[in-house]
PDB file of C-alpha atoms (C1' of nucleotides) in Angstrom:
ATOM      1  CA  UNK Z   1     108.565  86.532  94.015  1.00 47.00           C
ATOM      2  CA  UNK Z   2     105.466  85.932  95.092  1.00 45.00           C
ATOM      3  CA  UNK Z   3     101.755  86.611  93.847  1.00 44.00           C
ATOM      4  CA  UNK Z   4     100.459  90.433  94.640  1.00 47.00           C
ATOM      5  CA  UNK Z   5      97.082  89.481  92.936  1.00 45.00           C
ATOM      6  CA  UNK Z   6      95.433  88.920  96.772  1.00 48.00           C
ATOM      7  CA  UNK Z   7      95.633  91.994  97.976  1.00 54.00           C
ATOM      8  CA  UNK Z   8      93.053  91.361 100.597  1.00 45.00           C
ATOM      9  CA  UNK Z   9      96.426  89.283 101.918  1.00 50.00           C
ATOM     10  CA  UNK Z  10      97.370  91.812 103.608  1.00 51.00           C
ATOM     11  CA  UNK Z  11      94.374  93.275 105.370  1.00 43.00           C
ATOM     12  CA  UNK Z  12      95.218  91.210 108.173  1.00 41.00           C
ATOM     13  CA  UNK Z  13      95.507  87.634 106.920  1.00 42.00           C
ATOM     14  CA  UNK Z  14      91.490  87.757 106.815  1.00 42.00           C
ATOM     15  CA  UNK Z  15      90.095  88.082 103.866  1.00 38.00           C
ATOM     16  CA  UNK Z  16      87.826  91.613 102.593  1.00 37.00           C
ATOM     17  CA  UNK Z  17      86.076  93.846 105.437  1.00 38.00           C
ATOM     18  CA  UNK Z  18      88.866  95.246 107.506  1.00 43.00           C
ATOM     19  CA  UNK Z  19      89.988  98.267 106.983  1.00 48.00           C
ATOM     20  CA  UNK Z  20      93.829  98.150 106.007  1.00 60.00           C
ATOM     21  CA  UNK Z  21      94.417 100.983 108.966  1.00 62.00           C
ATOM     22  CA  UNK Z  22      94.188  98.325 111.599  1.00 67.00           C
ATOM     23  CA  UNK Z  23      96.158  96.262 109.116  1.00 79.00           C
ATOM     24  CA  UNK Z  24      99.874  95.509 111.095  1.00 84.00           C
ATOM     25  CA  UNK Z  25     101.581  95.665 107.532  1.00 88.00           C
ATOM     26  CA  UNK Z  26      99.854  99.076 106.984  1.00 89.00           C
ATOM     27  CA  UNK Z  27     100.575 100.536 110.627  1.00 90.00           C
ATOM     28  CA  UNK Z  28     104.462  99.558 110.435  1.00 92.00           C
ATOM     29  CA  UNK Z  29     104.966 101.150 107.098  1.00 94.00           C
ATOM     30  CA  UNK Z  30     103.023 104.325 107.890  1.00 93.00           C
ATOM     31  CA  UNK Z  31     105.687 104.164 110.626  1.00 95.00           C
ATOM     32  CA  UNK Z  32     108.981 104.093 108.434  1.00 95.00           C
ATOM     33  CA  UNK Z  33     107.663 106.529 105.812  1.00 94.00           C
ATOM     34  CA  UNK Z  34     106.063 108.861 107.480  1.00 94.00           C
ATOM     35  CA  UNK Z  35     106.676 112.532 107.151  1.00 92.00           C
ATOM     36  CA  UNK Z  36     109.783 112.141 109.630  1.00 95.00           C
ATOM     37  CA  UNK Z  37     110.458 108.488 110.518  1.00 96.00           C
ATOM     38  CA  UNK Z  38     111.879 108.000 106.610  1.00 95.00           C
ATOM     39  CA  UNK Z  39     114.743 110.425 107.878  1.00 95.00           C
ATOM     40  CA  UNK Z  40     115.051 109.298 111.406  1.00 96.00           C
ATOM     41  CA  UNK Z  41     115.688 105.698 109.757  1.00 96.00           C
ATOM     42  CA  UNK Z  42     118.531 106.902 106.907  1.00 95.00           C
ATOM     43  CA  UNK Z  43     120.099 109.835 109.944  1.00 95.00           C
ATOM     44  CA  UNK Z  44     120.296 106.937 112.352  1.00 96.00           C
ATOM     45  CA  UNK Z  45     121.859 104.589 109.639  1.00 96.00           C
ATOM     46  CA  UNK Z  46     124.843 106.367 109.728  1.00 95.00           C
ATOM     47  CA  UNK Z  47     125.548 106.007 113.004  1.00 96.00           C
ATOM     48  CA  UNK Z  48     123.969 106.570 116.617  1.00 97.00           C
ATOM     49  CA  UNK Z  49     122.894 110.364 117.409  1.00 97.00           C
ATOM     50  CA  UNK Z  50     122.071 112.274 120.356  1.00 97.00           C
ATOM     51  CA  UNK Z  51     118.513 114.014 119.934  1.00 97.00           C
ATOM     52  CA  UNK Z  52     119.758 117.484 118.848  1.00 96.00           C
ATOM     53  CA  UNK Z  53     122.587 116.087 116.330  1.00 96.00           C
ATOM     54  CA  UNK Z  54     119.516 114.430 115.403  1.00 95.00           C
ATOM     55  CA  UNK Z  55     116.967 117.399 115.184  1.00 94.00           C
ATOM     56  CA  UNK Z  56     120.097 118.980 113.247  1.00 93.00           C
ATOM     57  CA  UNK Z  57     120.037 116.700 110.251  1.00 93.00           C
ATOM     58  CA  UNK Z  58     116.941 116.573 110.087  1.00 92.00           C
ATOM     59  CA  UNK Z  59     116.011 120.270 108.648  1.00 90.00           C
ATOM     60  CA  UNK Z  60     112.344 121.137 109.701  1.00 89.00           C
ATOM     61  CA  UNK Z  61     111.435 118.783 112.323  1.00 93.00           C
ATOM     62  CA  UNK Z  62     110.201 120.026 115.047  1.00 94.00           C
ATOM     63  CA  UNK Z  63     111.287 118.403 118.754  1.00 96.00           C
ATOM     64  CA  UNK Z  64     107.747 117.711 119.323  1.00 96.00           C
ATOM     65  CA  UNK Z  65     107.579 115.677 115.988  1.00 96.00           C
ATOM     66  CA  UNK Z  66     111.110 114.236 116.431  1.00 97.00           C
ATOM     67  CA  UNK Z  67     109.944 113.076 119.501  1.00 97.00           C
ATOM     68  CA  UNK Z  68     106.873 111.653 118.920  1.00 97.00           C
ATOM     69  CA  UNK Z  69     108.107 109.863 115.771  1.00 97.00           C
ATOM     70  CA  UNK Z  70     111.497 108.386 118.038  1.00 97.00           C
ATOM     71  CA  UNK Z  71     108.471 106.885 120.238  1.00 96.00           C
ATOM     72  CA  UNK Z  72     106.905 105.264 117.642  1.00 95.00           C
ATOM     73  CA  UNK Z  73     110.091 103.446 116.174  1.00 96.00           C
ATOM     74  CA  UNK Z  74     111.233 103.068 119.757  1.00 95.00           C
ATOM     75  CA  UNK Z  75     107.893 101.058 120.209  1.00 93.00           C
ATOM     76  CA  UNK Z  76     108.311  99.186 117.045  1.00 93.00           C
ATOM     77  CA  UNK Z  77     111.205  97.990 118.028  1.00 95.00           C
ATOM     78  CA  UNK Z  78     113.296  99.771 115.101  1.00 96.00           C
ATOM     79  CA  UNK Z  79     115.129 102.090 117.290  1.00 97.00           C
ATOM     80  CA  UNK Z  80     116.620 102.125 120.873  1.00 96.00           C
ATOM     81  CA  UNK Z  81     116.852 104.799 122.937  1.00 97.00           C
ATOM     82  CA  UNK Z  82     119.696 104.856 125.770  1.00 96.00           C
ATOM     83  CA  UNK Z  83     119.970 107.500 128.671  1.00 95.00           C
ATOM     84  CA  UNK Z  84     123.115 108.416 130.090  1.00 92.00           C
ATOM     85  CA  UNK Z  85     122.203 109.689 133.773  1.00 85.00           C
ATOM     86  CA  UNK Z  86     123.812 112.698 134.302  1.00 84.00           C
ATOM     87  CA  UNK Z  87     123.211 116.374 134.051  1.00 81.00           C
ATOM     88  CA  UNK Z  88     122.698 117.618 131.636  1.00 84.00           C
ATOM     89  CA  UNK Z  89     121.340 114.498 130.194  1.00 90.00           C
ATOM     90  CA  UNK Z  90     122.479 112.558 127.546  1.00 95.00           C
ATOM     91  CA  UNK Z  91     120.177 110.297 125.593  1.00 97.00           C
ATOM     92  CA  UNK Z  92     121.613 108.638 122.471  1.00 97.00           C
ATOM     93  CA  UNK Z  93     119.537 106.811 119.825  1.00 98.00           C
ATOM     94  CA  UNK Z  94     120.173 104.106 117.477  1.00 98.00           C
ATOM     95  CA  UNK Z  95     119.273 101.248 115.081  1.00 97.00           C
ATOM     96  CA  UNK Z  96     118.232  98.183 116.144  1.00 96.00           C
ATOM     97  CA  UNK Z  97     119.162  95.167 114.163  1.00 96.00           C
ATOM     98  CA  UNK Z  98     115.199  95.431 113.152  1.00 95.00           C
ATOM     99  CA  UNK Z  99     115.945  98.892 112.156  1.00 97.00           C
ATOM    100  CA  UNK Z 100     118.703  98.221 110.340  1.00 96.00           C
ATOM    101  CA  UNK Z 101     116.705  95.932 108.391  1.00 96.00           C
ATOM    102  CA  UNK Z 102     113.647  98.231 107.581  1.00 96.00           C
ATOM    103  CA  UNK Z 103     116.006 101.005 106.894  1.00 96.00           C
ATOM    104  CA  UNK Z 104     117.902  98.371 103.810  1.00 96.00           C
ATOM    105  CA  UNK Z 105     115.176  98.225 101.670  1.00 96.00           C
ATOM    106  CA  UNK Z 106     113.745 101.723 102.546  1.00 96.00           C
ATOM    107  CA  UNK Z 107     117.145 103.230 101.285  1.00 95.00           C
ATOM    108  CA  UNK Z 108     116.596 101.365  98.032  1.00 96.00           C
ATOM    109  CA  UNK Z 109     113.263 102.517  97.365  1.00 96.00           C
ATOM    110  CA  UNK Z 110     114.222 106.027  98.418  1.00 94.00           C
ATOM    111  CA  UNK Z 111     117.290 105.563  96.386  1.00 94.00           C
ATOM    112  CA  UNK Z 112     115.163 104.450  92.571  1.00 95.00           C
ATOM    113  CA  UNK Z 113     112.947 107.652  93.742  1.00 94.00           C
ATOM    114  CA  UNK Z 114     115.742 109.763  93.806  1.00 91.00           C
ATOM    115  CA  UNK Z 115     117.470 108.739  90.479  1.00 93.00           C
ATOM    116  CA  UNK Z 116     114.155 108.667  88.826  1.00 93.00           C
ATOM    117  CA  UNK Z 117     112.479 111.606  89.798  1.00 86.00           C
ATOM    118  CA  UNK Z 118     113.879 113.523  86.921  1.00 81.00           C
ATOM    119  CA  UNK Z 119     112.039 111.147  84.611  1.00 84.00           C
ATOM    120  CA  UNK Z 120     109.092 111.735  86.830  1.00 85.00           C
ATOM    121  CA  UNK Z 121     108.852 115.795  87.057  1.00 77.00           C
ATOM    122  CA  UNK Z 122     109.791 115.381  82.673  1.00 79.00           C
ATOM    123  CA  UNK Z 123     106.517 113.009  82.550  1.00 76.00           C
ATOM    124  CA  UNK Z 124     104.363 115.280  84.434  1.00 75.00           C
ATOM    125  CA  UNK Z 125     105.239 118.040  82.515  1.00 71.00           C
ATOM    126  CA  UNK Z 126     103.868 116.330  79.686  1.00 78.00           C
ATOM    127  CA  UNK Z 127     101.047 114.987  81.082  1.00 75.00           C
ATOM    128  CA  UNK Z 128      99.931 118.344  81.830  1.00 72.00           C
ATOM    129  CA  UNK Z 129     101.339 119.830  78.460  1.00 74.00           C
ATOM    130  CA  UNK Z 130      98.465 116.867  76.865  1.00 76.00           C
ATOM    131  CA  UNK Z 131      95.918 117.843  79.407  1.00 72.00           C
ATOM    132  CA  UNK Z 132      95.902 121.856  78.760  1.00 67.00           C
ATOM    133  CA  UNK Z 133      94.988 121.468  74.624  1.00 54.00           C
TER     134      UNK Z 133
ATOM    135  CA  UNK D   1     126.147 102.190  99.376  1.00 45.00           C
ATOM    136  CA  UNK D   2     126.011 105.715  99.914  1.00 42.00           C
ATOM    137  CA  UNK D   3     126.337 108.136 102.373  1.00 42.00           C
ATOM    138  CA  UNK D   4     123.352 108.813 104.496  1.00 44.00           C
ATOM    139  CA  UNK D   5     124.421 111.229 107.025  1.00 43.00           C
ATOM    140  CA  UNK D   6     123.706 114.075 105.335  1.00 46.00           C
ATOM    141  CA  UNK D   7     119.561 113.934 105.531  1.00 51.00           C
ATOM    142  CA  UNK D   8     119.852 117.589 103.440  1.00 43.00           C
ATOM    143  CA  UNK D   9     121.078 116.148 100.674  1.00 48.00           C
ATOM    144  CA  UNK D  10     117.316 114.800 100.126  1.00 48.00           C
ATOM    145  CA  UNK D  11     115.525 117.916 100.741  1.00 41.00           C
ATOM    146  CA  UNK D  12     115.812 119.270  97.068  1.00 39.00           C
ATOM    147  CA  UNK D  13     119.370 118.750  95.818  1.00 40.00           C
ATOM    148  CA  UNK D  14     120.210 122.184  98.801  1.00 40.00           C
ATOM    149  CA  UNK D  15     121.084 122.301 101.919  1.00 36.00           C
ATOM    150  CA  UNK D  16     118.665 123.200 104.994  1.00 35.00           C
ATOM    151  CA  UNK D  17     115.542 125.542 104.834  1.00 37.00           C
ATOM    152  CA  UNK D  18     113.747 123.493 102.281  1.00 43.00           C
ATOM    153  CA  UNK D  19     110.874 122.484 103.986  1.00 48.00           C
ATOM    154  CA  UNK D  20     110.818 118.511 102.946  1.00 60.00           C
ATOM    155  CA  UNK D  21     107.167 118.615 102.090  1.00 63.00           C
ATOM    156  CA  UNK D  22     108.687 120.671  99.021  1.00 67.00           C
ATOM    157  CA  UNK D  23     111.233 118.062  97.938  1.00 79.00           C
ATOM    158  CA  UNK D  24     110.104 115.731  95.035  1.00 84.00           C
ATOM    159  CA  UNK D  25     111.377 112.817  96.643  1.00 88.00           C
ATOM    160  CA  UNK D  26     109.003 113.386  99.363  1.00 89.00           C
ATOM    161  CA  UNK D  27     106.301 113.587  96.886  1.00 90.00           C
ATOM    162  CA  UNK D  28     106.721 110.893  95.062  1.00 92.00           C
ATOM    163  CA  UNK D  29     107.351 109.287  98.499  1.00 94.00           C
ATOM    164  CA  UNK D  30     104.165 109.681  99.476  1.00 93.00           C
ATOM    165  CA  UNK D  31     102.248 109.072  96.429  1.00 95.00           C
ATOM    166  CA  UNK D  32     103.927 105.259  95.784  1.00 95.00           C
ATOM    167  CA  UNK D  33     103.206 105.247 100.046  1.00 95.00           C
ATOM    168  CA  UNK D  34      99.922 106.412 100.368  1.00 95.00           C
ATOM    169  CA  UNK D  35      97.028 104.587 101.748  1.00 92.00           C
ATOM    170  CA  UNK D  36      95.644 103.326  98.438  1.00 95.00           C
ATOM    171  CA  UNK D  37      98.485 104.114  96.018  1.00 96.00           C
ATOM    172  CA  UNK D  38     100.360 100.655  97.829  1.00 95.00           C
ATOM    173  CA  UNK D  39      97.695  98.462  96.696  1.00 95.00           C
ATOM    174  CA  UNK D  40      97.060  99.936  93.436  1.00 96.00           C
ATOM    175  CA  UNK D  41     100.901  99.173  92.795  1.00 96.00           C
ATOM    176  CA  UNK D  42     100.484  95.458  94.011  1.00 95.00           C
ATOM    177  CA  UNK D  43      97.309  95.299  92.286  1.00 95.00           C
ATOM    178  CA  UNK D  44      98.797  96.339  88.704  1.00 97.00           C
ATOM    179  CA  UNK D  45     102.026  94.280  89.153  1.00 96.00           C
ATOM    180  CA  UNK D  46      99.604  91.290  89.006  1.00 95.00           C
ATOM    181  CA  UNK D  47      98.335  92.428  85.465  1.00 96.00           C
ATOM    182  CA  UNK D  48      96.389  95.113  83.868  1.00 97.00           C
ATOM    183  CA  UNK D  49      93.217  95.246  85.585  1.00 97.00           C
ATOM    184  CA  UNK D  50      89.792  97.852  84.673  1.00 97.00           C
ATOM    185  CA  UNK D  51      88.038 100.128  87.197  1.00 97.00           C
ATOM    186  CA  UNK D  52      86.240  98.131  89.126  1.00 96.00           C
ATOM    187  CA  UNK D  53      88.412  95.138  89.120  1.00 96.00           C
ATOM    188  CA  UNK D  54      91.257  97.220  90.840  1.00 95.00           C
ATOM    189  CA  UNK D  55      88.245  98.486  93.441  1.00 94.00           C
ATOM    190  CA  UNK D  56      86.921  94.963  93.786  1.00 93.00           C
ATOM    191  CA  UNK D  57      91.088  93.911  94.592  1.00 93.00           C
ATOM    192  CA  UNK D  58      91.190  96.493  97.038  1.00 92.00           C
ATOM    193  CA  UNK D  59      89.122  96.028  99.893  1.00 90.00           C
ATOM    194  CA  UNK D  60      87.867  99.026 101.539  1.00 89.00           C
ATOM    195  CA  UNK D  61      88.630 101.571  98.957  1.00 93.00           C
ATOM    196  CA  UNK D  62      86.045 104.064  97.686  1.00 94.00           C
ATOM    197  CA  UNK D  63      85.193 104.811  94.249  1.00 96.00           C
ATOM    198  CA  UNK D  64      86.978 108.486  95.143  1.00 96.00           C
ATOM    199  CA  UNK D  65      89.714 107.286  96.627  1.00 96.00           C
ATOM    200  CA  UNK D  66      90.829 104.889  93.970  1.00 97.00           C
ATOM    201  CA  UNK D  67      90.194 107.523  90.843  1.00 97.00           C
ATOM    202  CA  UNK D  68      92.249 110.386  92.569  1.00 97.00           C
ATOM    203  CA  UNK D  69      94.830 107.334  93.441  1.00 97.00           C
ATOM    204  CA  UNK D  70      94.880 106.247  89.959  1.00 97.00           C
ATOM    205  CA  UNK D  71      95.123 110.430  88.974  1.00 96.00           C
ATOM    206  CA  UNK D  72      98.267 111.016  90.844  1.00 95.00           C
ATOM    207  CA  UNK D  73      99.864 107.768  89.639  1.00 96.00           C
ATOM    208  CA  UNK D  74      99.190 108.745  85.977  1.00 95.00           C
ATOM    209  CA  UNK D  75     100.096 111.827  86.622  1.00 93.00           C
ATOM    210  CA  UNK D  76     103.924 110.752  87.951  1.00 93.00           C
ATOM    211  CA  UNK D  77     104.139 108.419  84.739  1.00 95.00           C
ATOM    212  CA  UNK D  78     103.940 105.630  86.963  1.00 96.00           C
ATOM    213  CA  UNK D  79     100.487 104.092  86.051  1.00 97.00           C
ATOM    214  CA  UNK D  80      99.057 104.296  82.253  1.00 96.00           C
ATOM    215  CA  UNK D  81      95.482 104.373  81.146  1.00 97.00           C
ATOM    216  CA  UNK D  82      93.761 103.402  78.263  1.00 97.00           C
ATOM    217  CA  UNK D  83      90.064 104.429  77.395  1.00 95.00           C
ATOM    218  CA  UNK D  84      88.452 101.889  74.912  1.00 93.00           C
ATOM    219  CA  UNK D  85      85.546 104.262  73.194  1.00 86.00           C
ATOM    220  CA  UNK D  86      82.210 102.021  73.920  1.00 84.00           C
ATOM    221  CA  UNK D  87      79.086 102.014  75.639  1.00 82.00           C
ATOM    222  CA  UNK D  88      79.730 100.826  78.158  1.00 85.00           C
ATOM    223  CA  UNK D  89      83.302 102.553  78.732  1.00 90.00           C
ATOM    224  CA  UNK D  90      86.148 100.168  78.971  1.00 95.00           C
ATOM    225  CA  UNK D  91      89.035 101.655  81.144  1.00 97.00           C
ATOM    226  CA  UNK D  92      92.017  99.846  81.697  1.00 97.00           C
ATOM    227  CA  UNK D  93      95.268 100.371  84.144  1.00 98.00           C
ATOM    228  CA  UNK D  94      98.305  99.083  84.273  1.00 98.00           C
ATOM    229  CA  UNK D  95     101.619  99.973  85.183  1.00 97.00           C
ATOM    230  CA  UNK D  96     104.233 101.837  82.995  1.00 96.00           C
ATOM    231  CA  UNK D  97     107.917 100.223  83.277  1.00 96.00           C
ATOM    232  CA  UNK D  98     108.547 103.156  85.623  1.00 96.00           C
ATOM    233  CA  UNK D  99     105.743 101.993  87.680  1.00 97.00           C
ATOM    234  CA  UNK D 100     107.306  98.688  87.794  1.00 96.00           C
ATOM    235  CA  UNK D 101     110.554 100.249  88.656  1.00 96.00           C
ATOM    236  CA  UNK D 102     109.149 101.865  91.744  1.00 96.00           C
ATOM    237  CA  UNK D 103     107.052  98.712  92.517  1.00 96.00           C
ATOM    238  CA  UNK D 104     110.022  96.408  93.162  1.00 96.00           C
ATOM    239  CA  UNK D 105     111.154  97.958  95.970  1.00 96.00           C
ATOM    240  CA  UNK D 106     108.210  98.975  96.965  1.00 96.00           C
ATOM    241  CA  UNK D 107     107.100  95.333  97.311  1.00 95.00           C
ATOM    242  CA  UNK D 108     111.130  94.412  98.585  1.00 96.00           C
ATOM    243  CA  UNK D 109     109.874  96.912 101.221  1.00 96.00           C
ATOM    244  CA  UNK D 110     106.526  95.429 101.934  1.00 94.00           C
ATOM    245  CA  UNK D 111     107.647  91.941 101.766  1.00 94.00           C
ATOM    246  CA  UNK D 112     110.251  93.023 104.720  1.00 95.00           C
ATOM    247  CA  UNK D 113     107.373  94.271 106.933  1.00 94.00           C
ATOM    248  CA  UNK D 114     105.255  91.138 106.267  1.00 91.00           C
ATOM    249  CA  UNK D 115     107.614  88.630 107.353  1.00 92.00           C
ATOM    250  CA  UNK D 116     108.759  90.783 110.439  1.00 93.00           C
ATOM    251  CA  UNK D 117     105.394  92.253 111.530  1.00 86.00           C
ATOM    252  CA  UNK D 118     105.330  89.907 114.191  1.00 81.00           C
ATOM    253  CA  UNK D 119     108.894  90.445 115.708  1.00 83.00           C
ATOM    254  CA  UNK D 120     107.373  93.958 116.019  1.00 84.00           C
ATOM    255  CA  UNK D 121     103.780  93.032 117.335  1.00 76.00           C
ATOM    256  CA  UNK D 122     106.346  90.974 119.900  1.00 78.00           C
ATOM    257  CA  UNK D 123     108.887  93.890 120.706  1.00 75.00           C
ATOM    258  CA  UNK D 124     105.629  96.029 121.022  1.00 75.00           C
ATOM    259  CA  UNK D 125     104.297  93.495 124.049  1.00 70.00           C
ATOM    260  CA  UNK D 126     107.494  93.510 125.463  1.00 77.00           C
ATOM    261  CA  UNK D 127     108.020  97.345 125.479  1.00 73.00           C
ATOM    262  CA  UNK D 128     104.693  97.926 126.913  1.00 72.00           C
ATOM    263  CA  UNK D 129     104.569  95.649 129.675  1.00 73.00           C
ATOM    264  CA  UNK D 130     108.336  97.382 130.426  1.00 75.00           C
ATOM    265  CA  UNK D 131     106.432 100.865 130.665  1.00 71.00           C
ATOM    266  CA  UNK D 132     103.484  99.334 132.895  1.00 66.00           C
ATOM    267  CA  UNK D 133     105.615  98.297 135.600  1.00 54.00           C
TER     268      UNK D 133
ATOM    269  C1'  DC C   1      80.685 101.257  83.564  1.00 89.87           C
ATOM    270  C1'  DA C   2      83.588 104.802  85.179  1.00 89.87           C
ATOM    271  C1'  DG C   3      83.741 108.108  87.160  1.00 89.87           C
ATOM    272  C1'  DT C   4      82.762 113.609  89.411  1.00 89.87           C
ATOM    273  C1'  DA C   5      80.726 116.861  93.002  1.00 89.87           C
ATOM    274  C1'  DT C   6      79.766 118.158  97.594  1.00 89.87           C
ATOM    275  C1'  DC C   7      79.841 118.011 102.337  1.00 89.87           C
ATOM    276  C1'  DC C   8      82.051 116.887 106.610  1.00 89.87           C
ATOM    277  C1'  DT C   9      85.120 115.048 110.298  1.00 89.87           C
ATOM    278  C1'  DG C  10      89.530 113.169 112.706  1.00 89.87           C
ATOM    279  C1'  DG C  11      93.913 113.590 113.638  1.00 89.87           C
ATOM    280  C1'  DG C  12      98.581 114.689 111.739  1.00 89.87           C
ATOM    281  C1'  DG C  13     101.466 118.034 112.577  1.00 89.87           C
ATOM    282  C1'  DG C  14     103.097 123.195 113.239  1.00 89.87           C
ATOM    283  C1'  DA C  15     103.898 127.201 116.765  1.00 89.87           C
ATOM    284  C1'  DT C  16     104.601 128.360 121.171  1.00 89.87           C
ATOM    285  C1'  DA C  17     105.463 127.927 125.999  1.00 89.87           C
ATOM    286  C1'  DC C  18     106.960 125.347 129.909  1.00 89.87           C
ATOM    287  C1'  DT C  19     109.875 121.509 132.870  1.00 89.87           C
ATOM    288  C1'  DG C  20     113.278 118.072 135.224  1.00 89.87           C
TER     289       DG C  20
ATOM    290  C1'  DC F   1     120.010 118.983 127.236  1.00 89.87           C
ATOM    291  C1'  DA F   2     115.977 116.526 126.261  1.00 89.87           C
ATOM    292  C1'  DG F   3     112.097 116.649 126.163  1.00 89.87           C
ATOM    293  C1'  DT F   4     106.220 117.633 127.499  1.00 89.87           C
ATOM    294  C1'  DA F   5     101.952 120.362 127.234  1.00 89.87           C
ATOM    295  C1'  DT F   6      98.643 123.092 124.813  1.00 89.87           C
ATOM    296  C1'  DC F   7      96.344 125.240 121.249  1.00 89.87           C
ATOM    297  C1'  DC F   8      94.918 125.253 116.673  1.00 89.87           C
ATOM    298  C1'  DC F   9      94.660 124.681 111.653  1.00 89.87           C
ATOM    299  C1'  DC F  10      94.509 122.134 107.576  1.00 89.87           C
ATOM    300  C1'  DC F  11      93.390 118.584 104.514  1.00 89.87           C
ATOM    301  C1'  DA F  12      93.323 113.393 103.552  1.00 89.87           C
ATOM    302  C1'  DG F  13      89.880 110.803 103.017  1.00 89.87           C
ATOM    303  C1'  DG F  14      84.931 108.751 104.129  1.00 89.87           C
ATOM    304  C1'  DA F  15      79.721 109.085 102.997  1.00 89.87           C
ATOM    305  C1'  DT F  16      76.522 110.238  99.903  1.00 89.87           C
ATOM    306  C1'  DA F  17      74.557 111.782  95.706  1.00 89.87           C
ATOM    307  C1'  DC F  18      74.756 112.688  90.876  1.00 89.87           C
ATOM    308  C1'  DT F  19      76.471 112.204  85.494  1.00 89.87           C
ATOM    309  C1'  DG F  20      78.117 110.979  80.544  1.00 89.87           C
TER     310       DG F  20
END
DNA sequence: CAGTATCCTGGGGGATACTG
DNA sequence: CAGTATCCCCCAGGATACTG
């Protein structure tokens, strides 16, 4: 592994001043974990989807968010979109082999989260137990 | 590996309704993902560091920022702190094993972005000179 | 040194309505 | 079916000032 001490790395390869929002690093992985890409990413890993099998896994997503956020990993190269023409429409999505390669390691850091987050909610508790005497 | 298809599975341990912003996956999600709590993570897995330090590693952070960072990773058990009584104070961070635990993939996850960020920046090009024409 | 308190703004994202 | 368009609210987070 190698050294996380330089943080400033990853600003932008520069050193200090920039902001880490025009950072690449930082843009792509607001992309896969924001509020609806993580999903998109894991949905989409099991297979292609049309946009409402889609919007159906994903409870709460909106189609102006599901669309918006299929743009942005459409952009990024992480998904590709196909259309059928034909009416009604069909328009399937899917992951590209970029996608499918974000999505790997996002799984396994969704996955710890998930088996730890019992160990999480019990530390909190505490915490706050300690910070209320 | 395991089954992804079933994006519900994640919202709380139920199916549908629960809006994900509810789920403590998402939370914890977004604190180890949040604009400073990244490079607080990479920071720590270098070594304990103090205050200002950990603000002096991470460029553009504010003094704000990094303390309510730093509250919310404490908080999740992920992140310790130690207060050494003196005049000056002497506050030190570091990361709990849990905090290492989420780290790894974390930085698995960061790595990943790092040394594809320019297939992106590439695909990116590419998609946009496709939407021009 | 290691923070808190206060004010303020941009844009992420929800609700709703409309379109090819 | 597969989206856009519009309006609007909320709060993450920056700037600035103050404290034990």
């Amino acid at each position: 592994m190698r050294e996380w001490n330089q943080v400033s790395e990853w600003t932008s390869g520069q050193s200090g001043e920039v902001p880490h929002t025009d950072c690449p690093v930082r843009k792509v992985l607001d992309h896969v974990t924001s509020r609806w890409g993580v999903w998109v990413l894991m949905a989409l890993a099991g297979g292609d989807l049309r946009f409402h099998e889609l919007r159906g896994r994903i409870p709460g997503v909106s189609e102006k968010m599901l669309s918006q956020t299929l743009r942005t990993l459409v952009r990024d190269g992480l998904v590709w979109r196909a259309v059928e023409p034909a009416t009604p429409p069909r328009v399937t999505y899917g992951l590209t082999p970029l996608g499918r390669g974000a999505g790997e390691p996002m799984a396994t850091l969704l996955g710890w989260i998930r088996d730890h987050a019992g160990d999480i909610l019990a530390t909190q508790s505490e915490y706050d137990r300690a910070c209320a005497k």
